[in-house]
mmCIF file of C-alpha atoms in Angstrom:
data_model
loop_
_atom_site.group_PDB
_atom_site.id
_atom_site.type_symbol
_atom_site.label_atom_id
_atom_site.label_comp_id
_atom_site.label_asym_id
_atom_site.label_seq_id
_atom_site.Cartn_x
_atom_site.Cartn_y
_atom_site.Cartn_z
ATOM 1 C CA THR C 1 0.000 0.000 0.000
ATOM 2 C CA MET C 2 1.294 3.459 -0.940
ATOM 3 C CA GLN C 3 0.151 6.748 0.513
ATOM 4 C CA SER C 4 0.004 10.268 -0.872
ATOM 5 C CA SER C 5 -1.027 13.536 0.685
ATOM 6 C CA GLY C 6 -4.659 13.284 -0.412
ATOM 7 C CA HIS C 7 -5.402 9.649 -1.141
ATOM 8 C CA ARG C 8 -4.020 6.132 -1.119
ATOM 9 C CA PHE C 9 -2.983 3.470 -3.590
ATOM 10 C CA ARG C 10 -3.860 -0.116 -2.838
ATOM 11 C CA ASP C 11 -2.530 -3.084 -4.820
ATOM 12 C CA VAL C 12 -5.408 -5.428 -5.573
ATOM 13 C CA GLU C 13 -6.675 -7.479 -8.454
ATOM 14 C CA HIS C 14 -10.380 -6.629 -8.452
ATOM 15 C CA HIS C 15 -13.213 -4.599 -6.937
ATOM 16 C CA PRO C 16 -11.835 -1.130 -7.775
ATOM 17 C CA LEU C 17 -13.579 1.967 -6.455
ATOM 18 C CA LEU C 18 -12.454 4.235 -9.261
ATOM 19 C CA ALA C 19 -15.427 5.455 -11.289
ATOM 20 C CA GLU C 20 -15.768 3.960 -14.743
ATOM 21 C CA ASN C 21 -14.905 7.095 -16.702
ATOM 22 C CA ASP C 22 -12.400 8.727 -14.359
ATOM 23 C CA SER C 23 -9.278 7.440 -16.064
ATOM 24 C CA TYR C 24 -10.425 8.751 -19.435
ATOM 25 C CA ASP C 25 -9.566 12.302 -18.394
ATOM 26 C CA SER C 26 -6.688 14.131 -20.055
ATOM 27 C CA SER C 27 -4.007 11.455 -19.961
ATOM 28 C CA SER C 28 -1.205 11.798 -22.470
ATOM 29 C CA SER C 29 -0.491 8.076 -22.443
ATOM 30 C CA GLU C 30 -4.105 7.215 -23.259
ATOM 31 C CA ALA C 31 -4.297 9.892 -25.937
ATOM 32 C CA ASP C 32 -1.176 8.408 -27.496
ATOM 33 C CA MET C 33 -2.666 4.919 -27.315
ATOM 34 C CA ALA C 34 -5.823 6.095 -29.052
ATOM 35 C CA GLU C 35 -3.729 7.114 -32.058
ATOM 36 C CA ARG C 36 -2.379 3.608 -32.602
ATOM 37 C CA VAL C 37 -3.578 0.415 -34.207
ATOM 38 C CA TRP C 38 -4.171 -2.401 -31.720
ATOM 39 C CA PHE C 39 -2.635 -5.846 -32.264
ATOM 40 C CA ILE C 40 -1.668 -8.644 -29.864
ATOM 41 C CA ARG C 41 1.540 -10.493 -30.709
ATOM 42 C CA ASP C 42 0.596 -13.859 -29.243
ATOM 43 C CA GLY C 43 1.743 -16.958 -31.131
ATOM 44 C CA CYS C 44 -1.232 -19.132 -30.235
ATOM 45 C CA GLY C 45 -3.701 -16.352 -30.964
ATOM 46 C CA MET C 46 -2.180 -15.542 -34.350
ATOM 47 C CA VAL C 47 -2.257 -19.228 -35.354
ATOM 48 C CA CYS C 48 -5.915 -19.517 -34.288
ATOM 49 C CA ALA C 49 -6.816 -16.316 -36.155
ATOM 50 C CA ILE C 50 -5.145 -17.565 -39.347
ATOM 51 C CA MET C 51 -6.880 -20.940 -38.969
ATOM 52 C CA THR C 52 -10.226 -19.152 -38.695
ATOM 53 C CA TRP C 53 -9.657 -17.410 -42.011
ATOM 54 C CA LEU C 54 -8.418 -20.594 -43.704
ATOM 55 C CA LEU C 55 -11.460 -22.560 -42.539
ATOM 56 C CA VAL C 56 -13.828 -19.887 -43.855
ATOM 57 C CA VAL C 57 -11.949 -19.815 -47.178
ATOM 58 C CA TYR C 58 -12.139 -23.621 -47.354
ATOM 59 C CA ALA C 59 -15.892 -23.541 -46.752
ATOM 60 C CA ASP C 60 -16.290 -20.883 -49.424
ATOM 61 C CA PHE C 61 -14.252 -22.975 -51.889
ATOM 62 C CA VAL C 62 -16.330 -26.116 -51.339
ATOM 63 C CA VAL C 63 -19.642 -24.259 -51.476
ATOM 64 C CA THR C 64 -18.718 -22.306 -54.611
ATOM 65 C CA PHE C 65 -16.690 -24.746 -56.710
ATOM 66 C CA VAL C 66 -17.974 -28.134 -55.550
ATOM 67 C CA MET C 67 -21.667 -27.438 -54.998
ATOM 68 C CA LEU C 68 -22.902 -24.264 -56.705
ATOM 69 C CA LEU C 69 -20.983 -23.772 -59.964
ATOM 70 C CA PRO C 70 -21.674 -27.317 -61.254
ATOM 71 C CA SER C 71 -25.392 -26.927 -60.501
ATOM 72 C CA LYS C 72 -27.749 -26.761 -63.483
ATOM 73 C CA ASP C 73 -30.118 -24.469 -61.599
ATOM 74 C CA PHE C 74 -28.793 -20.981 -62.399
ATOM 75 C CA TRP C 75 -30.822 -19.023 -59.849
ATOM 76 C CA TYR C 76 -30.150 -21.579 -57.116
ATOM 77 C CA SER C 77 -26.423 -21.086 -57.666
ATOM 78 C CA VAL C 78 -26.584 -17.290 -57.899
ATOM 79 C CA ILE C 79 -28.812 -16.701 -54.875
ATOM 80 C CA ASN C 80 -26.951 -19.109 -52.593
ATOM 81 C CA GLY C 81 -23.548 -17.999 -53.881
ATOM 82 C CA VAL C 82 -24.235 -14.320 -53.250
ATOM 83 C CA LEU C 83 -25.785 -15.015 -49.843
ATOM 84 C CA PHE C 84 -22.973 -17.279 -48.649
ATOM 85 C CA ASN C 85 -20.186 -14.979 -49.834
ATOM 86 C CA CYS C 86 -21.841 -11.895 -48.332
ATOM 87 C CA LEU C 87 -22.139 -13.668 -44.979
ATOM 88 C CA ALA C 88 -18.506 -14.801 -45.254
ATOM 89 C CA VAL C 89 -17.327 -11.226 -45.912
ATOM 90 C CA LEU C 90 -19.350 -9.948 -42.951
ATOM 91 C CA ALA C 91 -17.954 -12.723 -40.721
ATOM 92 C CA LEU C 92 -14.327 -12.046 -41.660
ATOM 93 C CA SER C 93 -14.820 -8.276 -41.384
ATOM 94 C CA SER C 94 -16.268 -8.733 -37.898
ATOM 95 C CA HIS C 95 -13.300 -10.954 -37.044
ATOM 96 C CA LEU C 96 -10.820 -8.306 -38.204
ATOM 97 C CA ARG C 97 -12.537 -5.539 -36.275
ATOM 98 C CA THR C 98 -12.648 -7.676 -33.124
ATOM 99 C CA MET C 99 -8.960 -8.482 -33.468
ATOM 100 C CA LEU C 100 -7.707 -4.980 -34.369
ATOM 101 C CA THR C 101 -9.908 -2.918 -32.031
ATOM 102 C CA ASP C 102 -8.604 -1.860 -28.635
ATOM 103 C CA PRO C 103 -10.920 -3.786 -26.264
ATOM 104 C CA GLY C 104 -10.683 -1.066 -23.628
ATOM 105 C CA ALA C 105 -7.103 -1.275 -22.389
ATOM 106 C CA VAL C 106 -6.080 0.852 -19.430
ATOM 107 C CA PRO C 107 -2.788 2.720 -20.076
ATOM 108 C CA LYS C 108 0.250 0.964 -18.637
ATOM 109 C CA GLY C 109 2.016 2.551 -15.712
ATOM 110 C CA ASN C 110 -0.402 5.453 -15.245
ATOM 111 C CA ALA C 111 -0.472 4.928 -11.471
ATOM 112 C CA THR C 112 1.705 7.981 -10.792
ATOM 113 C CA LYS C 113 1.300 10.746 -8.231
ATOM 114 C CA GLU C 114 0.812 13.328 -10.986
ATOM 115 C CA TYR C 115 -1.954 11.375 -12.672
ATOM 116 C CA MET C 116 -3.546 10.560 -9.332
ATOM 117 C CA ASP C 117 -3.642 14.259 -8.464
ATOM 118 C CA ASN C 118 -5.413 14.992 -11.766
ATOM 119 C CA LEU C 119 -8.248 12.645 -10.789
ATOM 120 C CA GLN C 120 -9.347 15.153 -8.126
ATOM 121 C CA LEU C 121 -10.280 12.477 -5.613
ATOM 122 C CA LYS C 122 -11.570 13.249 -2.167
ATOM 123 C CA PRO C 123 -9.048 13.194 0.712
ATOM 124 C CA GLY C 124 -8.630 9.685 2.075
ATOM 125 C CA GLU C 125 -10.387 8.052 -0.878
ATOM 126 C CA VAL C 126 -8.916 4.690 -1.853
ATOM 127 C CA ILE C 127 -8.109 3.898 -5.465
ATOM 128 C CA TYR C 128 -6.778 0.606 -6.747
ATOM 129 C CA LYS C 129 -3.629 -0.159 -8.657
ATOM 130 C CA CYS C 130 -3.012 -3.331 -10.630
ATOM 131 C CA PRO C 131 0.219 -4.893 -9.310
ATOM 132 C CA LYS C 132 0.893 -6.522 -12.699
ATOM 133 C CA CYS C 133 0.789 -3.566 -15.092
ATOM 134 C CA CYS C 134 1.070 -0.696 -12.571
ATOM 135 C CA SER C 135 -2.129 0.929 -13.810
ATOM 136 C CA ILE C 136 -4.954 2.559 -11.925
ATOM 137 C CA LYS C 137 -7.717 0.001 -12.154
ATOM 138 C CA PRO C 138 -11.144 1.354 -13.155
ATOM 139 C CA GLU C 139 -14.340 -0.253 -12.006
ATOM 140 C CA ARG C 140 -15.063 -3.633 -13.683
ATOM 141 C CA ALA C 141 -11.589 -3.832 -15.240
ATOM 142 C CA HIS C 142 -9.593 -7.074 -15.082
ATOM 143 C CA HIS C 143 -6.006 -7.892 -15.952
ATOM 144 C CA CYS C 144 -5.357 -10.125 -18.973
ATOM 145 C CA SER C 145 -2.153 -12.140 -18.707
ATOM 146 C CA ILE C 146 -1.958 -12.525 -22.506
ATOM 147 C CA CYS C 147 -2.595 -8.890 -23.450
ATOM 148 C CA LYS C 148 -0.579 -7.851 -20.369
ATOM 149 C CA ARG C 149 -3.040 -5.040 -19.769
ATOM 150 C CA CYS C 150 -6.048 -4.273 -17.628
ATOM 151 C CA ILE C 151 -9.145 -4.370 -19.851
ATOM 152 C CA ARG C 152 -12.344 -2.461 -19.102
ATOM 153 C CA LYS C 153 -15.380 -4.763 -18.781
ATOM 154 C CA MET C 154 -13.245 -7.703 -19.862
ATOM 155 C CA ASP C 155 -15.459 -10.661 -20.742
ATOM 156 C CA HIS C 156 -12.758 -13.162 -21.723
ATOM 157 C CA HIS C 157 -9.674 -13.546 -23.905
ATOM 158 C CA CYS C 158 -10.508 -15.379 -27.134
ATOM 159 C CA PRO C 159 -7.586 -16.957 -29.040
ATOM 160 C CA TRP C 160 -9.744 -17.280 -32.183
ATOM 161 C CA VAL C 161 -9.817 -13.492 -32.515
ATOM 162 C CA ASN C 162 -6.382 -13.050 -30.888
ATOM 163 C CA ASN C 163 -7.731 -10.425 -28.521
ATOM 164 C CA CYS C 164 -9.686 -9.787 -25.378
ATOM 165 C CA VAL C 165 -13.406 -9.199 -25.642
ATOM 166 C CA GLY C 166 -14.076 -6.038 -23.696
ATOM 167 C CA GLU C 167 -15.888 -2.739 -23.547
ATOM 168 C CA LYS C 168 -14.918 -1.445 -26.998
ATOM 169 C CA ASN C 169 -15.004 -4.551 -29.212
ATOM 170 C CA GLN C 170 -17.745 -6.753 -27.738
ATOM 171 C CA ARG C 171 -20.150 -5.678 -30.476
ATOM 172 C CA PHE C 172 -17.828 -6.937 -33.207
ATOM 173 C CA PHE C 173 -17.302 -10.234 -31.385
ATOM 174 C CA VAL C 174 -21.070 -10.762 -31.154
ATOM 175 C CA LEU C 175 -21.370 -10.083 -34.900
ATOM 176 C CA PHE C 176 -18.493 -12.475 -35.613
ATOM 177 C CA THR C 177 -20.167 -15.330 -33.739
ATOM 178 C CA MET C 178 -23.516 -14.566 -35.369
ATOM 179 C CA TYR C 179 -22.209 -14.522 -38.940
ATOM 180 C CA ILE C 180 -20.051 -17.630 -38.460
ATOM 181 C CA ALA C 181 -23.102 -19.455 -37.088
ATOM 182 C CA LEU C 182 -25.155 -18.321 -40.095
ATOM 183 C CA ILE C 183 -22.645 -19.420 -42.747
ATOM 184 C CA SER C 184 -22.139 -22.712 -40.889
ATOM 185 C CA ALA C 185 -25.879 -23.383 -40.924
ATOM 186 C CA HIS C 186 -26.073 -22.332 -44.580
ATOM 187 C CA ALA C 187 -23.191 -24.665 -45.504
ATOM 188 C CA LEU C 188 -24.853 -27.599 -43.722
ATOM 189 C CA VAL C 189 -28.134 -26.998 -45.559
ATOM 190 C CA LEU C 190 -26.335 -26.802 -48.909
ATOM 191 C CA CYS C 191 -24.432 -30.007 -48.095
ATOM 192 C CA GLY C 192 -27.717 -31.765 -47.410
ATOM 193 C CA PHE C 193 -29.172 -30.694 -50.759
ATOM 194 C CA GLN C 194 -25.943 -31.611 -52.542
ATOM 195 C CA PHE C 195 -25.777 -35.115 -51.063
ATOM 196 C CA PHE C 196 -29.396 -35.691 -52.047
ATOM 197 C CA SER C 197 -28.739 -34.415 -55.578
ATOM 198 C CA CYS C 198 -25.603 -36.527 -55.993
ATOM 199 C CA VAL C 199 -27.231 -39.718 -54.738
ATOM 200 C CA ARG C 200 -30.255 -39.175 -56.953
ATOM 201 C CA GLY C 201 -28.031 -38.569 -59.987
ATOM 202 C CA GLN C 202 -25.698 -41.460 -59.069
ATOM 203 C CA TRP C 203 -22.759 -39.023 -58.692
ATOM 204 C CA THR C 204 -22.458 -38.558 -62.448
ATOM 205 C CA GLU C 205 -22.927 -34.812 -62.944
ATOM 206 C CA CYS C 206 -23.270 -33.336 -59.458
ATOM 207 C CA SER C 207 -19.687 -32.050 -59.279
ATOM 208 C CA ASP C 208 -16.676 -31.288 -61.455
ATOM 209 C CA PHE C 209 -14.585 -33.340 -59.033
ATOM 210 C CA SER C 210 -14.481 -37.123 -58.847
ATOM 211 C CA PRO C 211 -17.043 -38.739 -56.500
ATOM 212 C CA PRO C 212 -14.444 -39.742 -53.839
ATOM 213 C CA VAL C 213 -12.953 -36.227 -53.754
ATOM 214 C CA THR C 214 -16.413 -34.660 -53.642
ATOM 215 C CA VAL C 215 -17.458 -36.884 -50.730
ATOM 216 C CA ILE C 216 -14.279 -36.144 -48.750
ATOM 217 C CA LEU C 217 -14.546 -32.375 -49.281
ATOM 218 C CA MET C 218 -18.199 -32.329 -48.259
ATOM 219 C CA ILE C 219 -17.670 -34.537 -45.198
ATOM 220 C CA PHE C 220 -14.957 -32.183 -43.930
ATOM 221 C CA LEU C 221 -17.241 -29.220 -44.608
ATOM 222 C CA CYS C 222 -20.077 -30.881 -42.670
ATOM 223 C CA LEU C 223 -17.793 -31.540 -39.697
ATOM 224 C CA GLU C 224 -16.467 -27.988 -39.797
ATOM 225 C CA GLY C 225 -19.957 -26.534 -40.140
ATOM 226 C CA PHE C 226 -21.367 -28.589 -37.271
ATOM 227 C CA LEU C 227 -18.505 -27.726 -34.893
ATOM 228 C CA PHE C 228 -18.494 -24.035 -35.790
ATOM 229 C CA LEU C 229 -22.282 -23.774 -35.623
ATOM 230 C CA THR C 230 -22.383 -25.381 -32.176
ATOM 231 C CA PHE C 231 -19.525 -23.309 -30.771
ATOM 232 C CA THR C 232 -20.523 -19.918 -32.192
ATOM 233 C CA ALA C 233 -24.238 -20.353 -31.463
ATOM 234 C CA VAL C 234 -23.426 -21.044 -27.803
ATOM 235 C CA MET C 235 -21.013 -18.093 -27.679
ATOM 236 C CA PHE C 236 -23.566 -15.805 -29.340
ATOM 237 C CA GLY C 237 -26.228 -16.780 -26.819
ATOM 238 C CA THR C 238 -23.796 -16.346 -23.925
ATOM 239 C CA GLN C 239 -22.774 -12.884 -25.118
ATOM 240 C CA ILE C 240 -26.361 -11.689 -25.570
ATOM 241 C CA HIS C 241 -27.218 -13.025 -22.101
ATOM 242 C CA SER C 242 -24.217 -11.201 -20.595
ATOM 243 C CA ILE C 243 -25.136 -7.946 -22.334
ATOM 244 C CA CYS C 244 -28.787 -8.125 -21.282
ATOM 245 C CA ASN C 245 -27.784 -8.843 -17.672
ATOM 246 C CA ASP C 246 -24.925 -6.304 -17.686
ATOM 247 C CA GLU C 247 -22.528 -8.922 -16.351
ATOM 248 C CA THR C 248 -19.317 -10.118 -17.986
ATOM 249 C CA GLU C 249 -18.292 -13.756 -18.054
ATOM 250 C CA ILE C 250 -15.456 -13.089 -15.592
ATOM 251 C CA GLU C 251 -17.829 -11.370 -13.179
ATOM 252 C CA ARG C 252 -20.229 -14.300 -13.449
ATOM 253 C CA LEU C 253 -17.524 -16.928 -12.870
ATOM 254 C CA LYS C 254 -16.106 -15.003 -9.914
ATOM 255 C CA SER C 255 -19.614 -14.393 -8.539
ATOM 256 C CA GLU C 256 -18.748 -10.731 -8.087
ATOM 257 C CA LYS C 257 -21.446 -8.696 -6.424
ATOM 258 C CA PRO C 258 -22.297 -5.708 -8.628
ATOM 259 C CA THR C 259 -21.150 -2.361 -7.251
ATOM 260 C CA TRP C 260 -22.567 -0.610 -10.304
ATOM 261 C CA GLU C 261 -26.113 0.164 -11.361
ATOM 262 C CA ARG C 262 -27.077 -2.522 -13.847
ATOM 263 C CA ARG C 263 -28.606 -1.479 -17.150
ATOM 264 C CA LEU C 264 -31.951 -2.864 -18.243
ATOM 265 C CA ARG C 265 -31.935 -5.373 -21.095
ATOM 266 C CA TRP C 266 -32.459 -2.923 -23.944
ATOM 267 C CA GLU C 267 -30.248 -0.335 -22.284
ATOM 268 C CA GLY C 268 -27.438 -2.877 -22.240
ATOM 269 C CA MET C 269 -27.972 -3.744 -25.903
ATOM 270 C CA LYS C 270 -28.041 -0.080 -26.914
ATOM 271 C CA SER C 271 -24.906 0.580 -24.892
ATOM 272 C CA VAL C 272 -22.958 -2.163 -26.695
ATOM 273 C CA PHE C 273 -24.375 -1.777 -30.217
ATOM 274 C CA GLY C 274 -24.937 1.984 -30.120
ATOM 275 C CA GLY C 275 -28.218 3.891 -30.304
ATOM 276 C CA GLN C 276 -31.649 2.616 -31.192
ATOM 277 C CA PRO C 277 -32.091 -0.737 -33.002
ATOM 278 C CA SER C 278 -31.198 -0.383 -36.689
ATOM 279 C CA LEU C 279 -29.298 -2.124 -39.473
ATOM 280 C CA LEU C 280 -26.148 -0.481 -38.119
ATOM 281 C CA TRP C 281 -26.283 -2.970 -35.253
ATOM 282 C CA ILE C 282 -25.413 -5.820 -37.636
ATOM 283 C CA ASN C 283 -22.982 -3.828 -39.792
ATOM 284 C CA PRO C 284 -19.323 -4.478 -38.863
ATOM 285 C CA PHE C 285 -18.247 -1.594 -41.121
ATOM 286 C CA ALA C 286 -20.206 1.014 -39.142
ATOM 287 C CA GLY C 287 -17.860 3.683 -37.817
ATOM 288 C CA PHE C 288 -14.911 2.351 -39.801
ATOM 289 C CA ARG C 289 -12.761 4.972 -41.518
ATOM 290 C CA ILE C 290 -9.890 3.740 -43.690
ATOM 291 C CA ARG C 291 -8.318 7.189 -43.850
ATOM 292 C CA ARG C 292 -8.328 7.550 -40.064
ATOM 293 C CA LEU C 293 -6.831 4.065 -39.674
ATOM 294 C CA LEU C 294 -4.010 4.870 -42.116
ATOM 295 C CA LEU C 295 -3.298 8.169 -40.377
ATOM 296 C CA ARG C 296 -3.105 6.410 -37.002
ATOM 297 C CA ALA C 297 -0.778 3.746 -38.364
ATOM 298 C CA LYS C 298 1.437 6.382 -39.985
ATOM 299 C CA LYS C 299 1.513 8.626 -36.929
ATOM 300 C CA GLY C 300 2.018 6.190 -34.094
ATOM 301 C CA GLY C 301 2.526 2.757 -35.540
ATOM 302 C CA PRO C 302 0.672 -0.288 -34.274
ATOM 303 C CA GLU C 303 -0.072 -0.659 -30.574
ATOM 304 C CA PHE C 304 1.521 -4.005 -29.800
ATOM 305 C CA SER C 305 1.227 -5.990 -26.597
ATOM 306 C CA VAL C 306 4.286 -8.123 -25.938
#
């Protein structure tokens, strides 16, 4: 425990008393962080992220070149091809935005006397410092050992997106799980129709590939689709439940008693997705500015966590 003239530091790992928005005040370190692109250099996470993209590309290849292009029904191929590829683009875009968006990291090493004085706390008020990253710990923030930062409203660290899911990128993670579940379900339905068509036509003209190759490719796609659909559907439901109850997964697992005023269901949804319900809620490109991203990258370089 450290003491100053007006208030005290206390090294703890949870239950901070600092108000949620206090540490967003004029901090040069946080302003500098806001000008940088976020990326976590974690070997396992990067491998999982690359695998995610490869699996989506594989599914797109099988759907397009094995099932749709050889089909004699033109409109069946066009409608399903456009739908599947649009969902795939939305899924991968949501994945990128989840991975490259700062989840709500607290600046490292901001637990200084100067910064503490700027918070204008009452005499004797206790604030909490993370002993791992030497940062003032806002309310509902938790330390991530992989990101090596305290993350505001941290839900969990997901290796598949190589990032924490927190206050600023939870919306994109929800969209990622939703779109992956949708393309997985779509792929399974198309596989069912394709198997039926191939069996009925005795495997003669159902694919440009040989029957054994076609069967192997479709079996792998069915396994991938089933696993991804199960996993992402559960994650999507869990995330929506957490948002509606204003409780992160970490808070639920730790059975932390809320010291904050919980938002109502729709208030929680509007807080995460922004504003009233609209198509922007399901648009991963909303708020994205390529020019601003390039300027940030040029000015400050990527914000790495090592």
